[in-house]
């Protein structure tokens, strides 16, 4: 057998032995009944109530958004047909970039294939621009930022303790005063649901003459008066050099973007491989995202409902004695503390109760902090929550003590 195939066997065995083997549950979204999905398991098809969608505001199934996508497909076809440079830039792409720049109060925006690519391509482009960058990266930054930073090959990388301003300042102070510096961080951290102290980070950036790169993937559409993210909510958007976001979560569609000063984005547009050498987003996707961004900019009702739903679920979990983690955001993590157990609880939820919540295991979270992640949205009713709490009590509290909870 080829060495690589032996390696595959060994690695997969080890992953399975650790209870981390990934099984995808194929869920068919029921657009007119979201958050219900249809699932076929063990020869049986039934409707499942899903608690783990990142379509946080149910925009992906909004009739206006769906219609915008259908209309664009009829008018312009299914795909862009080229990179942005080769026949792939449509007026829709330009309009969406203008809309996103305006959302964040910036000069310009650039669309990417995904949020992942926007982070990887932009961070690597920035950090390869000069030979002596020092980059300060939060310990819990998303993989797409870590990879983008690693791809900035000559940069000196300093990882600061998660949301720890004293540690960040210690590292900033130790770096050469005249070196170009960049602080890379997120606003809402998606696994613990905690929020970075944006103002303090901007103050440190000012003090040490550092640029700032903020991933607002789990905040855009949801935080701030117009959905501009935590940087809008906290009034600091103008102090952030680059705000990065996704169109795939709060906006319910697909694609990623960065916003910032015209000159900076013009540079990224001109050098970032992940922007240049790939087909532009499909027009139906761009049209859907444009409709979604415009709707959420104008209407705060969904945002208010999202936070009401998240707080209600947290309160119900607490009242029922379930091990809910403290979270200052719309994300509701339930601590399980063991990979096999998290997977098993998730499977029992589906099989016995017709509900789905994703188990989050290592390496997404540290070992011993495995959890189920709930993201209730505007369409999750109190009655659905009561049903969920009852199911979790039966699964978790009627069994021997849960490890690490
Ligand atoms: N940043 C963060 C913090 C994320 O959690 C994710 C994806 N879950 C991404 C970036 C990538 O975004 P996308 O799904 O649009 O690729």
GROMACS .gro file of N, CA, C and O in nm, residues 248-351:
model
  416
  248UNK      N    1  -2.288   3.441   0.483
  248UNK     CA    2  -2.342   3.306   0.497
  248UNK      C    3  -2.410   3.281   0.632
  248UNK      O    4  -2.472   3.177   0.651
  249UNK      N    5  -2.399   3.374   0.726
  249UNK     CA    6  -2.456   3.345   0.859
  249UNK      C    7  -2.574   3.440   0.885
  249UNK      O    8  -2.684   3.410   0.844
  250UNK      N    9  -2.550   3.555   0.947
  250UNK     CA   10  -2.662   3.646   0.971
  250UNK      C   11  -2.738   3.682   0.844
  250UNK      O   12  -2.860   3.699   0.846
  251UNK      N   13  -2.668   3.692   0.732
  251UNK     CA   14  -2.735   3.730   0.607
  251UNK      C   15  -2.794   3.609   0.533
  251UNK      O   16  -2.864   3.626   0.434
  252UNK      N   17  -2.760   3.488   0.579
  252UNK     CA   18  -2.829   3.366   0.533
  252UNK      C   19  -2.796   3.320   0.392
  252UNK      O   20  -2.866   3.234   0.338
  253UNK      N   21  -2.691   3.375   0.327
  253UNK     CA   22  -2.665   3.340   0.187
  253UNK      C   23  -2.528   3.272   0.175
  253UNK      O   24  -2.508   3.167   0.233
  254UNK      N   25  -2.438   3.332   0.100
  254UNK     CA   26  -2.305   3.274   0.087
  254UNK      C   27  -2.206   3.380   0.039
  254UNK      O   28  -2.244   3.468  -0.038
  255UNK      N   29  -2.080   3.365   0.081
  255UNK     CA   30  -1.976   3.457   0.036
  255UNK      C   31  -1.914   3.530   0.155
  255UNK      O   32  -1.969   3.530   0.265
  256UNK      N   33  -1.795   3.588   0.132
  256UNK     CA   34  -1.728   3.665   0.236
  256UNK      C   35  -1.689   3.801   0.183
  256UNK      O   36  -1.699   3.826   0.062
  257UNK      N   37  -1.645   3.888   0.272
  257UNK     CA   38  -1.602   4.021   0.227
  257UNK      C   39  -1.511   4.087   0.328
  257UNK      O   40  -1.506   4.047   0.445
  258UNK      N   41  -1.435   4.185   0.280
  258UNK     CA   42  -1.364   4.276   0.370
  258UNK      C   43  -1.402   4.419   0.331
  258UNK      O   44  -1.436   4.446   0.215
  259UNK      N   45  -1.398   4.508   0.431
  259UNK     CA   46  -1.423   4.650   0.405
  259UNK      C   47  -1.310   4.732   0.469
  259UNK      O   48  -1.251   4.688   0.568
  260UNK      N   49  -1.284   4.847   0.411
  260UNK     CA   50  -1.178   4.933   0.466
  260UNK      C   51  -1.155   5.054   0.377
  260UNK      O   52  -1.240   5.089   0.294
  261UNK      N   53  -1.038   5.117   0.396
  261UNK     CA   54  -1.004   5.234   0.315
  261UNK      C   55  -0.983   5.194   0.169
  261UNK      O   56  -0.933   5.085   0.141
  262UNK      N   57  -1.012   5.288   0.081
  262UNK     CA   58  -1.003   5.258  -0.062
  262UNK      C   59  -0.864   5.207  -0.100
  262UNK      O   60  -0.850   5.106  -0.169
  263UNK      N   61  -0.759   5.275  -0.052
  263UNK     CA   62  -0.623   5.240  -0.096
  263UNK      C   63  -0.585   5.098  -0.051
  263UNK      O   64  -0.526   5.022  -0.127
  264UNK      N   65  -0.621   5.065   0.072
  264UNK     CA   66  -0.588   4.932   0.126
  264UNK      C   67  -0.660   4.824   0.045
  264UNK      O   68  -0.600   4.723   0.004
  265UNK      N   69  -0.787   4.846   0.017
  265UNK     CA   70  -0.863   4.744  -0.056
  265UNK      C   71  -0.820   4.737  -0.203
  265UNK      O   72  -0.823   4.630  -0.264
  266UNK      N   73  -0.780   4.852  -0.256
  266UNK     CA   74  -0.732   4.852  -0.395
  266UNK      C   75  -0.605   4.766  -0.404
  266UNK      O   76  -0.585   4.692  -0.501
  267UNK      N   77  -0.523   4.775  -0.300
  267UNK     CA   78  -0.400   4.693  -0.295
  267UNK      C   79  -0.437   4.544  -0.285
  267UNK      O   80  -0.387   4.462  -0.362
  268UNK      N   81  -0.527   4.509  -0.193
  268UNK     CA   82  -0.566   4.369  -0.175
  268UNK      C   83  -0.627   4.313  -0.304
  268UNK      O   84  -0.596   4.203  -0.348
  269UNK      N   85  -0.713   4.393  -0.366
  269UNK     CA   86  -0.776   4.356  -0.493
  269UNK      C   87  -0.670   4.326  -0.599
  269UNK      O   88  -0.690   4.241  -0.687
  270UNK      N   89  -0.558   4.395  -0.589
  270UNK     CA   90  -0.454   4.383  -0.692
  270UNK      C   91  -0.355   4.271  -0.665
  270UNK      O   92  -0.287   4.228  -0.758
  271UNK      N   93  -0.342   4.226  -0.538
  271UNK     CA   94  -0.239   4.125  -0.509
  271UNK      C   95  -0.289   3.996  -0.445
  271UNK      O   96  -0.219   3.894  -0.449
  272UNK      N   97  -0.408   3.995  -0.383
  272UNK     CA   98  -0.449   3.875  -0.307
  272UNK      C   99  -0.490   3.762  -0.402
  272UNK      O  100  -0.589   3.773  -0.475
  273UNK      N  101  -0.412   3.653  -0.397
  273UNK     CA  102  -0.437   3.542  -0.489
  273UNK      C  103  -0.578   3.485  -0.474
  273UNK      O  104  -0.645   3.453  -0.572
  274UNK      N  105  -0.626   3.474  -0.350
  274UNK     CA  106  -0.759   3.418  -0.325
  274UNK      C  107  -0.871   3.506  -0.377
  274UNK      O  108  -0.987   3.462  -0.386
  275UNK      N  109  -0.840   3.629  -0.412
  275UNK     CA  110  -0.939   3.717  -0.476
  275UNK      C  111  -0.926   3.709  -0.628
  275UNK      O  112  -1.026   3.699  -0.701
  276UNK      N  113  -0.800   3.707  -0.675
  276UNK     CA  114  -0.775   3.722  -0.819
  276UNK      C  115  -0.805   3.595  -0.898
  276UNK      O  116  -0.869   3.601  -1.003
  277UNK      N  117  -0.759   3.480  -0.846
  277UNK     CA  118  -0.755   3.360  -0.929
  277UNK      C  119  -0.873   3.267  -0.909
  277UNK      O  120  -0.858   3.144  -0.916
  278UNK      N  121  -0.990   3.318  -0.883
  278UNK     CA  122  -1.105   3.230  -0.862
  278UNK      C  123  -1.230   3.295  -0.920
  278UNK      O  124  -1.240   3.417  -0.929
  279UNK      N  125  -1.323   3.211  -0.960
  279UNK     CA  126  -1.447   3.260  -1.022
  279UNK      C  127  -1.527   3.345  -0.922
  279UNK      O  128  -1.534   3.312  -0.804
  280UNK      N  129  -1.583   3.453  -0.972
  280UNK     CA  130  -1.662   3.543  -0.887
  280UNK      C  131  -1.786   3.470  -0.833
  280UNK      O  132  -1.830   3.369  -0.890
  281UNK      N  133  -1.842   3.522  -0.725
  281UNK     CA  134  -1.964   3.462  -0.668
  281UNK      C  135  -2.076   3.460  -0.774
  281UNK      O  136  -2.087   3.552  -0.855
  282UNK      N  137  -2.162   3.356  -0.771
  282UNK     CA  138  -2.271   3.349  -0.869
  282UNK      C  139  -2.371   3.464  -0.852
  282UNK      O  140  -2.407   3.497  -0.738
  283UNK      N  141  -2.418   3.523  -0.961
  283UNK     CA  142  -2.514   3.635  -0.950
  283UNK      C  143  -2.637   3.604  -0.864
  283UNK      O  144  -2.678   3.692  -0.786
  284UNK      N  145  -2.696   3.483  -0.869
  284UNK     CA  146  -2.812   3.460  -0.782
  284UNK      C  147  -2.777   3.472  -0.634
  284UNK      O  148  -2.856   3.521  -0.553
  285UNK      N  149  -2.656   3.429  -0.599
  285UNK     CA  150  -2.611   3.439  -0.460
  285UNK      C  151  -2.590   3.584  -0.421
  285UNK      O  152  -2.627   3.628  -0.312
  286UNK      N  153  -2.531   3.660  -0.513
  286UNK     CA  154  -2.504   3.802  -0.485
  286UNK      C  155  -2.636   3.878  -0.472
  286UNK      O  156  -2.653   3.962  -0.382
  287UNK      N  157  -2.732   3.846  -0.559
  287UNK     CA  158  -2.862   3.915  -0.555
  287UNK      C  159  -2.933   3.884  -0.423
  287UNK      O  160  -2.993   3.973  -0.361
  288UNK      N  161  -2.926   3.758  -0.381
  288UNK     CA  162  -2.990   3.719  -0.254
  288UNK      C  163  -2.924   3.794  -0.139
  288UNK      O  164  -2.993   3.849  -0.052
  289UNK      N  165  -2.791   3.798  -0.139
  289UNK     CA  166  -2.719   3.865  -0.029
  289UNK      C  167  -2.751   4.015  -0.028
  289UNK      O  168  -2.769   4.074   0.079
  290UNK      N  169  -2.760   4.074  -0.146
  290UNK     CA  170  -2.791   4.217  -0.155
  290UNK      C  171  -2.929   4.246  -0.093
  290UNK      O  172  -2.946   4.339  -0.014
  291UNK      N  173  -3.026   4.160  -0.126
  291UNK     CA  174  -3.161   4.178  -0.070
  291UNK      C  175  -3.156   4.163   0.082
  291UNK      O  176  -3.218   4.241   0.156
  292UNK      N  177  -3.079   4.065   0.129
  292UNK     CA  178  -3.072   4.037   0.272
  292UNK      C  179  -3.005   4.152   0.348
  292UNK      O  180  -3.056   4.197   0.452
  293UNK      N  181  -2.893   4.202   0.294
  293UNK     CA  182  -2.822   4.312   0.360
  293UNK      C  183  -2.914   4.435   0.367
  293UNK      O  184  -2.925   4.500   0.471
  294UNK      N  185  -2.982   4.464   0.257
  294UNK     CA  186  -3.070   4.583   0.254
  294UNK      C  187  -3.184   4.568   0.355
  294UNK      O  188  -3.218   4.663   0.426
  295UNK      N  189  -3.241   4.448   0.362
  295UNK     CA  190  -3.352   4.427   0.457
  295UNK      C  191  -3.306   4.446   0.601
  295UNK      O  192  -3.371   4.511   0.682
  296UNK      N  193  -3.191   4.385   0.632
  296UNK     CA  194  -3.146   4.390   0.772
  296UNK      C  195  -3.094   4.527   0.812
  296UNK      O  196  -3.097   4.564   0.929
  297UNK      N  197  -3.047   4.602   0.713
  297UNK     CA  198  -3.003   4.739   0.742
  297UNK      C  199  -3.122   4.823   0.788
  297UNK      O  200  -3.112   4.904   0.879
  298UNK      N  201  -3.236   4.799   0.721
  298UNK     CA  202  -3.353   4.885   0.741
  298UNK      C  203  -3.440   4.841   0.859
  298UNK      O  204  -3.519   4.919   0.910
  299UNK      N  205  -3.426   4.715   0.903
  299UNK     CA  206  -3.524   4.661   0.997
  299UNK      C  207  -3.455   4.591   1.114
  299UNK      O  208  -3.383   4.493   1.096
  300UNK      N  209  -3.479   4.642   1.234
  300UNK     CA  210  -3.415   4.584   1.353
  300UNK      C  211  -3.500   4.479   1.423
  300UNK      O  212  -3.457   4.419   1.521
  301UNK      N  213  -3.622   4.457   1.372
  301UNK     CA  214  -3.714   4.367   1.443
  301UNK      C  215  -3.657   4.226   1.455
  301UNK      O  216  -3.666   4.163   1.561
  302UNK      N  217  -3.597   4.176   1.348
  302UNK     CA  218  -3.541   4.040   1.354
  302UNK      C  219  -3.428   4.031   1.455
  302UNK      O  220  -3.412   3.930   1.523
  303UNK      N  221  -3.347   4.138   1.457
  303UNK     CA  222  -3.236   4.139   1.553
  303UNK      C  223  -3.290   4.130   1.696
  303UNK      O  224  -3.243   4.052   1.778
  304UNK      N  225  -3.393   4.212   1.725
  304UNK     CA  226  -3.449   4.213   1.860
  304UNK      C  227  -3.503   4.074   1.895
  304UNK      O  228  -3.481   4.023   2.005
  305UNK      N  229  -3.569   4.012   1.798
  305UNK     CA  230  -3.627   3.880   1.822
  305UNK      C  231  -3.517   3.775   1.847
  305UNK      O  232  -3.530   3.688   1.933
  306UNK      N  233  -3.408   3.786   1.773
  306UNK     CA  234  -3.296   3.692   1.791
  306UNK      C  235  -3.247   3.694   1.936
  306UNK      O  236  -3.231   3.589   1.999
  307UNK      N  237  -3.225   3.815   1.989
  307UNK     CA  238  -3.172   3.824   2.125
  307UNK      C  239  -3.275   3.780   2.228
  307UNK      O  240  -3.241   3.716   2.328
  308UNK      N  241  -3.401   3.809   2.200
  308UNK     CA  242  -3.506   3.762   2.289
  308UNK      C  243  -3.507   3.609   2.294
  308UNK      O  244  -3.514   3.547   2.400
  309UNK      N  245  -3.494   3.546   2.176
  309UNK     CA  246  -3.496   3.399   2.170
  309UNK      C  247  -3.376   3.338   2.242
  309UNK      O  248  -3.386   3.240   2.313
  310UNK      N  249  -3.258   3.398   2.221
  310UNK     CA  250  -3.136   3.343   2.283
  310UNK      C  251  -3.144   3.356   2.435
  310UNK      O  252  -3.114   3.260   2.508
  311UNK      N  253  -3.189   3.471   2.484
  311UNK     CA  254  -3.198   3.490   2.630
  311UNK      C  255  -3.302   3.397   2.690
  311UNK      O  256  -3.284   3.344   2.799
  312UNK      N  257  -3.412   3.378   2.617
  312UNK     CA  258  -3.517   3.288   2.668
  312UNK      C  259  -3.464   3.145   2.679
  312UNK      O  260  -3.486   3.077   2.780
  313UNK      N  261  -3.391   3.099   2.579
  313UNK     CA  262  -3.339   2.961   2.585
  313UNK      C  263  -3.237   2.946   2.699
  313UNK      O  264  -3.240   2.848   2.774
  314UNK      N  265  -3.149   3.046   2.713
  314UNK     CA  266  -3.051   3.040   2.824
  314UNK      C  267  -3.124   3.028   2.958
  314UNK      O  268  -3.087   2.947   3.043
  315UNK      N  269  -3.228   3.111   2.975
  315UNK     CA  270  -3.302   3.111   3.103
  315UNK      C  271  -3.369   2.975   3.125
  315UNK      O  272  -3.369   2.922   3.236
  316UNK      N  273  -3.425   2.919   3.019
  316UNK     CA  274  -3.494   2.790   3.033
  316UNK      C  275  -3.392   2.679   3.067
  316UNK      O  276  -3.420   2.592   3.149
  317UNK      N  277  -3.275   2.683   3.004
  317UNK     CA  278  -3.171   2.584   3.035
  317UNK      C  279  -3.131   2.595   3.182
  317UNK      O  280  -3.120   2.498   3.254
  318UNK      N  281  -3.107   2.721   3.225
  318UNK     CA  282  -3.063   2.742   3.364
  318UNK      C  283  -3.168   2.692   3.462
  318UNK      O  284  -3.138   2.619   3.556
  319UNK      N  285  -3.294   2.729   3.435
  319UNK     CA  286  -3.402   2.691   3.527
  319UNK      C  287  -3.415   2.539   3.535
  319UNK      O  288  -3.454   2.484   3.638
  320UNK      N  289  -3.381   2.470   3.427
  320UNK     CA  290  -3.395   2.323   3.423
  320UNK      C  291  -3.271   2.254   3.478
  320UNK      O  292  -3.264   2.131   3.479
  321UNK      N  293  -3.171   2.331   3.522
  321UNK     CA  294  -3.050   2.270   3.577
  321UNK      C  295  -2.958   2.213   3.471
  321UNK      O  296  -2.874   2.127   3.500
  322UNK      N  297  -2.971   2.258   3.347
  322UNK     CA  298  -2.883   2.209   3.239
  322UNK      C  299  -2.755   2.293   3.237
  322UNK      O  300  -2.759   2.413   3.264
  323UNK      N  301  -2.639   2.230   3.205
  323UNK     CA  302  -2.508   2.298   3.218
  323UNK      C  303  -2.480   2.399   3.106
  323UNK      O  304  -2.386   2.383   3.029
  324UNK      N  305  -2.562   2.505   3.097
  324UNK     CA  306  -2.542   2.607   2.994
  324UNK      C  307  -2.421   2.693   3.032
  324UNK      O  308  -2.401   2.727   3.147
  325UNK      N  309  -2.337   2.723   2.930
  325UNK     CA  310  -2.220   2.809   2.957
  325UNK      C  311  -2.264   2.954   2.953
  325UNK      O  312  -2.350   2.991   2.874
  326UNK      N  313  -2.198   3.039   3.035
  326UNK     CA  314  -2.228   3.182   3.031
  326UNK      C  315  -2.188   3.234   2.893
  326UNK      O  316  -2.081   3.201   2.844
  327UNK      N  317  -2.274   3.312   2.829
  327UNK     CA  318  -2.243   3.365   2.696
  327UNK      C  319  -2.309   3.500   2.685
  327UNK      O  320  -2.426   3.516   2.720
  328UNK      N  321  -2.233   3.598   2.636
  328UNK     CA  322  -2.291   3.733   2.627
  328UNK      C  323  -2.345   3.761   2.487
  328UNK      O  324  -2.369   3.874   2.452
  329UNK      N  325  -2.361   3.654   2.408
  329UNK     CA  326  -2.407   3.673   2.271
  329UNK      C  327  -2.532   3.587   2.245
  329UNK      O  328  -2.590   3.530   2.337
  330UNK      N  329  -2.566   3.576   2.116
  330UNK     CA  330  -2.682   3.496   2.077
  330UNK      C  331  -2.651   3.347   2.074
  330UNK      O  332  -2.739   3.267   2.043
  331UNK      N  333  -2.525   3.309   2.103
  331UNK     CA  334  -2.484   3.168   2.096
  331UNK      C  335  -2.502   3.102   2.232
  331UNK      O  336  -2.464   3.159   2.334
  332UNK      N  337  -2.563   2.983   2.233
  332UNK     CA  338  -2.596   2.916   2.359
  332UNK      C  339  -2.525   2.780   2.364
  332UNK      O  340  -2.576   2.681   2.311
  333UNK      N  341  -2.407   2.774   2.428
  333UNK     CA  342  -2.336   2.645   2.436
  333UNK      C  343  -2.378   2.567   2.561
  333UNK      O  344  -2.392   2.623   2.668
  334UNK      N  345  -2.396   2.436   2.543
  334UNK     CA  346  -2.430   2.347   2.655
  334UNK      C  347  -2.312   2.254   2.676
  334UNK      O  348  -2.278   2.174   2.587
  335UNK      N  349  -2.250   2.262   2.793
  335UNK     CA  350  -2.126   2.188   2.816
  335UNK      C  351  -2.153   2.038   2.835
  335UNK      O  352  -2.240   2.001   2.914
  336UNK      N  353  -2.077   1.955   2.763
  336UNK     CA  354  -2.088   1.810   2.779
  336UNK      C  355  -1.955   1.756   2.834
  336UNK      O  356  -1.953   1.671   2.922
  337UNK      N  357  -1.842   1.803   2.780
  337UNK     CA  358  -1.712   1.770   2.840
  337UNK      C  359  -1.647   1.643   2.791
  337UNK      O  360  -1.546   1.600   2.848
  338UNK      N  361  -1.703   1.579   2.689
  338UNK     CA  362  -1.647   1.453   2.641
  338UNK      C  363  -1.696   1.431   2.497
  338UNK      O  364  -1.816   1.446   2.471
  339UNK      N  365  -1.602   1.397   2.406
  339UNK     CA  366  -1.638   1.391   2.264
  339UNK      C  367  -1.742   1.283   2.233
  339UNK      O  368  -1.841   1.308   2.165
  340UNK      N  369  -1.717   1.162   2.286
  340UNK     CA  370  -1.809   1.052   2.255
  340UNK      C  371  -1.947   1.084   2.310
  340UNK      O  372  -2.049   1.060   2.245
  341UNK      N  373  -1.949   1.142   2.429
  341UNK     CA  374  -2.076   1.175   2.495
  341UNK      C  375  -2.151   1.283   2.415
  341UNK      O  376  -2.273   1.275   2.396
  342UNK      N  377  -2.078   1.384   2.367
  342UNK     CA  378  -2.142   1.492   2.290
  342UNK      C  379  -2.207   1.434   2.165
  342UNK      O  380  -2.322   1.468   2.130
  343UNK      N  381  -2.135   1.345   2.097
  343UNK     CA  382  -2.190   1.283   1.976
  343UNK      C  383  -2.312   1.198   2.010
  343UNK      O  384  -2.414   1.203   1.942
  344UNK      N  385  -2.299   1.124   2.121
  344UNK     CA  386  -2.408   1.036   2.161
  344UNK      C  387  -2.535   1.116   2.200
  344UNK      O  388  -2.646   1.081   2.160
  345UNK      N  389  -2.517   1.227   2.270
  345UNK     CA  390  -2.633   1.309   2.308
  345UNK      C  391  -2.700   1.364   2.183
  345UNK      O  392  -2.823   1.364   2.169
  346UNK      N  393  -2.617   1.409   2.088
  346UNK     CA  394  -2.671   1.464   1.964
  346UNK      C  395  -2.751   1.357   1.888
  346UNK      O  396  -2.860   1.384   1.838
  347UNK      N  397  -2.697   1.235   1.882
  347UNK     CA  398  -2.767   1.127   1.811
  347UNK      C  399  -2.898   1.091   1.881
  347UNK      O  400  -3.000   1.068   1.817
  348UNK      N  401  -2.895   1.089   2.015
  348UNK     CA  402  -3.019   1.056   2.088
  348UNK      C  403  -3.124   1.165   2.067
  348UNK      O  404  -3.243   1.135   2.056
  349UNK      N  405  -3.080   1.290   2.059
  349UNK     CA  406  -3.174   1.399   2.034
  349UNK      C  407  -3.248   1.377   1.901
  349UNK      O  408  -3.369   1.397   1.893
  350UNK      N  409  -3.172   1.337   1.801
  350UNK     CA  410  -3.236   1.313   1.670
  350UNK      C  411  -3.325   1.190   1.676
  350UNK      O  412  -3.445   1.197   1.645
  351UNK      N  413  -3.267   1.078   1.716
  351UNK     CA  414  -3.339   0.950   1.709
  351UNK      C  415  -3.464   0.950   1.795
  351UNK      O  416  -3.570   0.910   1.752
   0.00000   0.00000   0.00000
